[in-house]
Amino acid sequence: MLIMTEERNAFQTQVVALRRTQILDAATKVFAEQGYHRTTIREVAKAAGVADGTIYNYFENKSALLLGILDRLNETEARPAALAQATGMDLRAFFLHYLRHRLALFDQQTLELYQVLLSEVLVNPELRRRYVEQIVAPTFALAEQRFSQLIPQGKQGPLDIALVLRIISGSFLGLLMLRVMEDPEVQTKWDDLPELLTTMLFDGLLPDSPLPKAATDSPLPKAAEQKEKD
Amino acid sequence: MLIMTEERNAFQTQVVALRRTQILDAATKVFAEQGYHRTTIREVAKAAGVADGTIYNYFENKSALLLGILDRLNETEARPAALAQATGMDLRAFFLHYLRHRLALFDQQTLELYQVLLSEVLVNPELRRRYVEQIVAPTFALAEQRFSQLIPQGKQGPLDIALVLRIISGSFLGLLMLRVMEDPEVQTKWDDLPELLTTMLFDGLLPDSPLPKAATDSPLPKAAEQKEKD
Amino acid sequence: MLIMTEERNAFQTQVVALRRTQILDAATKVFAEQGYHRTTIREVAKAAGVADGTIYNYFENKSALLLGILDRLNETEARPAALAQATGMDLRAFFLHYLRHRLALFDQQTLELYQVLLSEVLVNPELRRRYVEQIVAPTFALAEQRFSQLIPQGKQGPLDIALVLRIISGSFLGLLMLRVMEDPEVQTKWDDLPELLTTMLFDGLLPDSPLPKAATDSPLPKAAEQKEKD
Amino acid sequence: MLIMTEERNAFQTQVVALRRTQILDAATKVFAEQGYHRTTIREVAKAAGVADGTIYNYFENKSALLLGILDRLNETEARPAALAQATGMDLRAFFLHYLRHRLALFDQQTLELYQVLLSEVLVNPELRRRYVEQIVAPTFALAEQRFSQLIPQGKQGPLDIALVLRIISGSFLGLLMLRVMEDPEVQTKWDDLPELLTTMLFDGLLPDSPLPKAATDSPLPKAAEQKEKD
DNA sequence: CATGAATGAGAGTTCATTCAT
DNA sequence: GATGAATGAACTCTCATTCAT
């Protein structure tokens, strides 16, 4: 029985999307396990349950698999930022909330994926370009905007927000690398990091007693934190 | 005339060391320029002015070149930390000093080398193990020790020093990656980072006015800084 | 309403013929443009506006496309010979007429097609067999017959007509190749060739002004030849 | 024992030349047997008794093997032209001499080689360029020069020498193709072609009776020729 | 020890052909 | 019959590594 062309196309589009997903899933898995260079197209194909050549019906070449993985990551990454639109928080609460959310995302699988991606991003210019364009830059842009909104009036004076954000993101990225490097401290205390990072950034490394910020802080930071827990 | 065996051996040892250096210099250069995987042994050999096979008299395989580079890095890295033994500073001054020193080390060449090393560290378990063992762990150990010494009595209470150090190192590592990714903010304001990082960590993200550090800062930070410059 | 089986078959036959034509047209075009080996079935299919697989309903494999092209060529080639049946000419006039006709056929498209066909004929035994069987041999047979008729009585004595025809055809074939090789002389003076060839063949290479070679021929050609033998 | 650098280099150069020869011999053989496209690098390597990779130490890629074969042909082709410098002949004698020489060169092996080369020349632009540059063009240039010298004063009037040469070369090339196509006439009467071609070109297709050469020729050449015919 | 030609396993990629829909 | 995604054999080429000189 003939299917209407439209339905047919829609169906085909879905099938194509599924195949891509199937292949990218497989690629993600084997890349995460063995690294990009150590993995052959044949292994990806086998993991995906397709023939070698089939992969080339969906991706131009091996490197395009990485880009494809990146693009998917982009889609899943975009949302946390959206989620973070939560209103009614002060900067500290928002910050803590956001960090918790981000760090919680990194299960073993995701971690290994980042491991591969970052490794290649460092060394593959095209991938780096896409990574910066699709993920880094938009994230910074959004973050700068939100930050500006959340900084209490009359505070932002001395600090270069853009650069502050780089430092924060940098510490995030760096912690990711340390975890990948299996640093025992970071591994075992991963879940403590959001609080610690927040405390450090808002109270400083050497909080005085009487803490200067204690007075200006939102009255119930701990309570606020508890509320936001996803 | 024959040379005494001992002298001969000493001579030989030196020759061997020189050859290794020569090869590692070449490897560092070409790896930094083109990345590890894109570089062939032949290119390393040509850059070193030796034959392909000669490299295998000094290194077991291509991957051992990376390990060799790492080992040398280790030697040169250990010293800045030692240098930083500068006394008579409070924590903040020391911190600023140390950061300036470290960031200043990253000229283009070194940066590219780290780019390659980090890329492979993420993906090559043996290299990672060595990197952690030789560089990361000792650095943290030393840092923890110095930190403990420098933290004023009665201050370290609530903070997990080990984890704080990870965050600091992490932000350092992460900024490195952002710079490698050619983030324009990080690239252009690289030299502002030590001050900003110090300010953030000691004064917090939302410093009160009147700024607390104005009062607590060491009287002559700039002078102190200048003195320490190697 | 059902169609009578016969009509149906006739219709079907026509459809099949049209499809074959459509595919061969496309194949001719793309082969001529890119060469046989550089062209993929997919490209032929796209040019024909059908799916890859459809081609295999009409041709056993890629090589059969060449055979198909050859067969069609055969049909169109047969006719010029028929055309040339023009009567009332002497041999020289007929010859000139025929050459003009043949050479005029080689527009750019046809030329490129021959380029591909000859290239493959040289190397593909089956194609060669068919080319010889269908085109070369019949052409020679017909030509020999017509030649015999046209040669004035008492003239054909010393010459091996079959071989003479090979030489004539050969020069034709060779000029084709030189043109394909973009020899500038042949390219620019293509239209002068029929006259020149006719003159050469009928008047000889060193025509006398009042005529024949009889008087001017070198007195001892054979002797000269014998001496020079390397 | 150490060899002087100079000797060493000379030796090396010879070794390299030998390897190239060895590989080109193998390539010539297998290409001639199976055609260029049907032959894999592995087969060439096996025929040459070396490993696959070794071929790439001497030739950039598969196509370079064809160019290499062409270059060698060039060297061997150049000499016949030089040989033909024989003096003291008139045009007809020279012509016959040259044709005999050229046609005699085509043993089975050489023929098959031309088969492959011509096939690719038709379709591979780079090869064609080199073929024209190295062989066709110089040959025509030389031939035009010699022809001009040999044409008796006051004769060259009506004929376009360049074009005449194309026709002659063309007939040669075309006869080659017909022989490759296993035309029985050309195959069996290959050795008669020089005489016939010469006769045709100098006496014309329809020699008048009384045949001029009949008178001046050695008494029974034609008769002899006829007898030899299969 | 130095050399660098030889090696050959193995990689990414292509594409003629098949066949379920 | 038409489709075109799937197939996987086969190809060219690379390059880390070896080893005779």
Tab-separated table of C-alpha atoms in Angstrom, chain A residues 91 94-96 98-99 102-103 139-140 143-144 147 151 159-176 193-194 197-198 200-202, chain B residues 166-168 170-175 178 186 193 196-197 200-201 204-206:
chain	number	residue	atom	x	y	z
A	91	LEU	CA	23.039	35.706	42.861
A	94	PHE	CA	21.303	31.083	41.686
A	95	PHE	CA	24.949	30.277	41.551
A	96	LEU	CA	24.691	27.371	43.886
A	98	TYR	CA	23.339	26.258	38.768
A	99	LEU	CA	26.521	24.575	39.929
A	102	ARG	CA	25.734	21.184	36.167
A	103	LEU	CA	27.855	18.957	38.319
A	139	THR	CA	27.029	30.008	27.465
A	140	PHE	CA	29.189	32.988	28.280
A	143	ALA	CA	25.786	33.969	31.716
A	144	GLU	CA	26.985	37.524	31.369
A	147	PHE	CA	24.939	37.890	35.954
A	151	ILE	CA	24.375	41.615	40.669
A	159	LEU	CA	34.986	43.471	38.660
A	160	ASP	CA	35.302	42.546	35.026
A	161	ILE	CA	32.269	40.328	34.696
A	162	ALA	CA	33.392	38.666	31.503
A	163	LEU	CA	36.653	37.684	33.047
A	164	VAL	CA	35.063	36.600	36.292
A	165	LEU	CA	32.893	34.253	34.310
A	166	ARG	CA	35.926	32.824	32.613
A	167	ILE	CA	37.459	32.102	35.959
A	168	ILE	CA	34.336	30.425	37.199
A	169	SER	CA	33.889	28.395	34.051
A	170	GLY	CA	37.553	27.694	34.094
A	171	SER	CA	37.411	26.263	37.557
A	172	PHE	CA	34.518	24.140	36.423
A	173	LEU	CA	36.397	22.931	33.382
A	174	GLY	CA	39.522	22.357	35.409
A	175	LEU	CA	37.688	20.355	38.014
A	176	LEU	CA	36.314	18.264	35.234
A	193	LEU	CA	32.102	21.224	45.215
A	194	PRO	CA	29.080	23.442	44.579
A	197	LEU	CA	32.883	26.917	45.332
A	198	THR	CA	30.021	29.133	46.285
A	200	MET	CA	34.810	30.558	48.314
A	201	LEU	CA	33.530	32.938	45.756
A	202	PHE	CA	31.078	34.742	47.959
B	166	ARG	CA	41.717	21.631	43.557
B	167	ILE	CA	39.401	24.474	42.821
B	168	ILE	CA	42.262	26.905	42.518
B	170	GLY	CA	41.210	23.760	38.444
B	171	SER	CA	40.543	27.358	37.617
B	172	PHE	CA	44.124	27.619	36.525
B	173	LEU	CA	43.825	24.553	34.312
B	174	GLY	CA	40.497	25.684	32.980
B	175	LEU	CA	41.806	29.121	32.093
B	178	LEU	CA	40.017	28.611	27.529
B	186	VAL	CA	41.152	35.213	28.366
B	193	LEU	CA	44.081	37.167	35.757
B	196	LEU	CA	41.468	39.227	39.548
B	197	LEU	CA	41.758	35.706	40.789
B	200	MET	CA	37.956	37.052	43.917
B	201	LEU	CA	39.333	34.479	46.227
B	204	GLY	CA	34.783	37.358	47.386
B	205	LEU	CA	32.669	37.943	44.395
B	206	LEU	CA	30.708	40.747	45.930
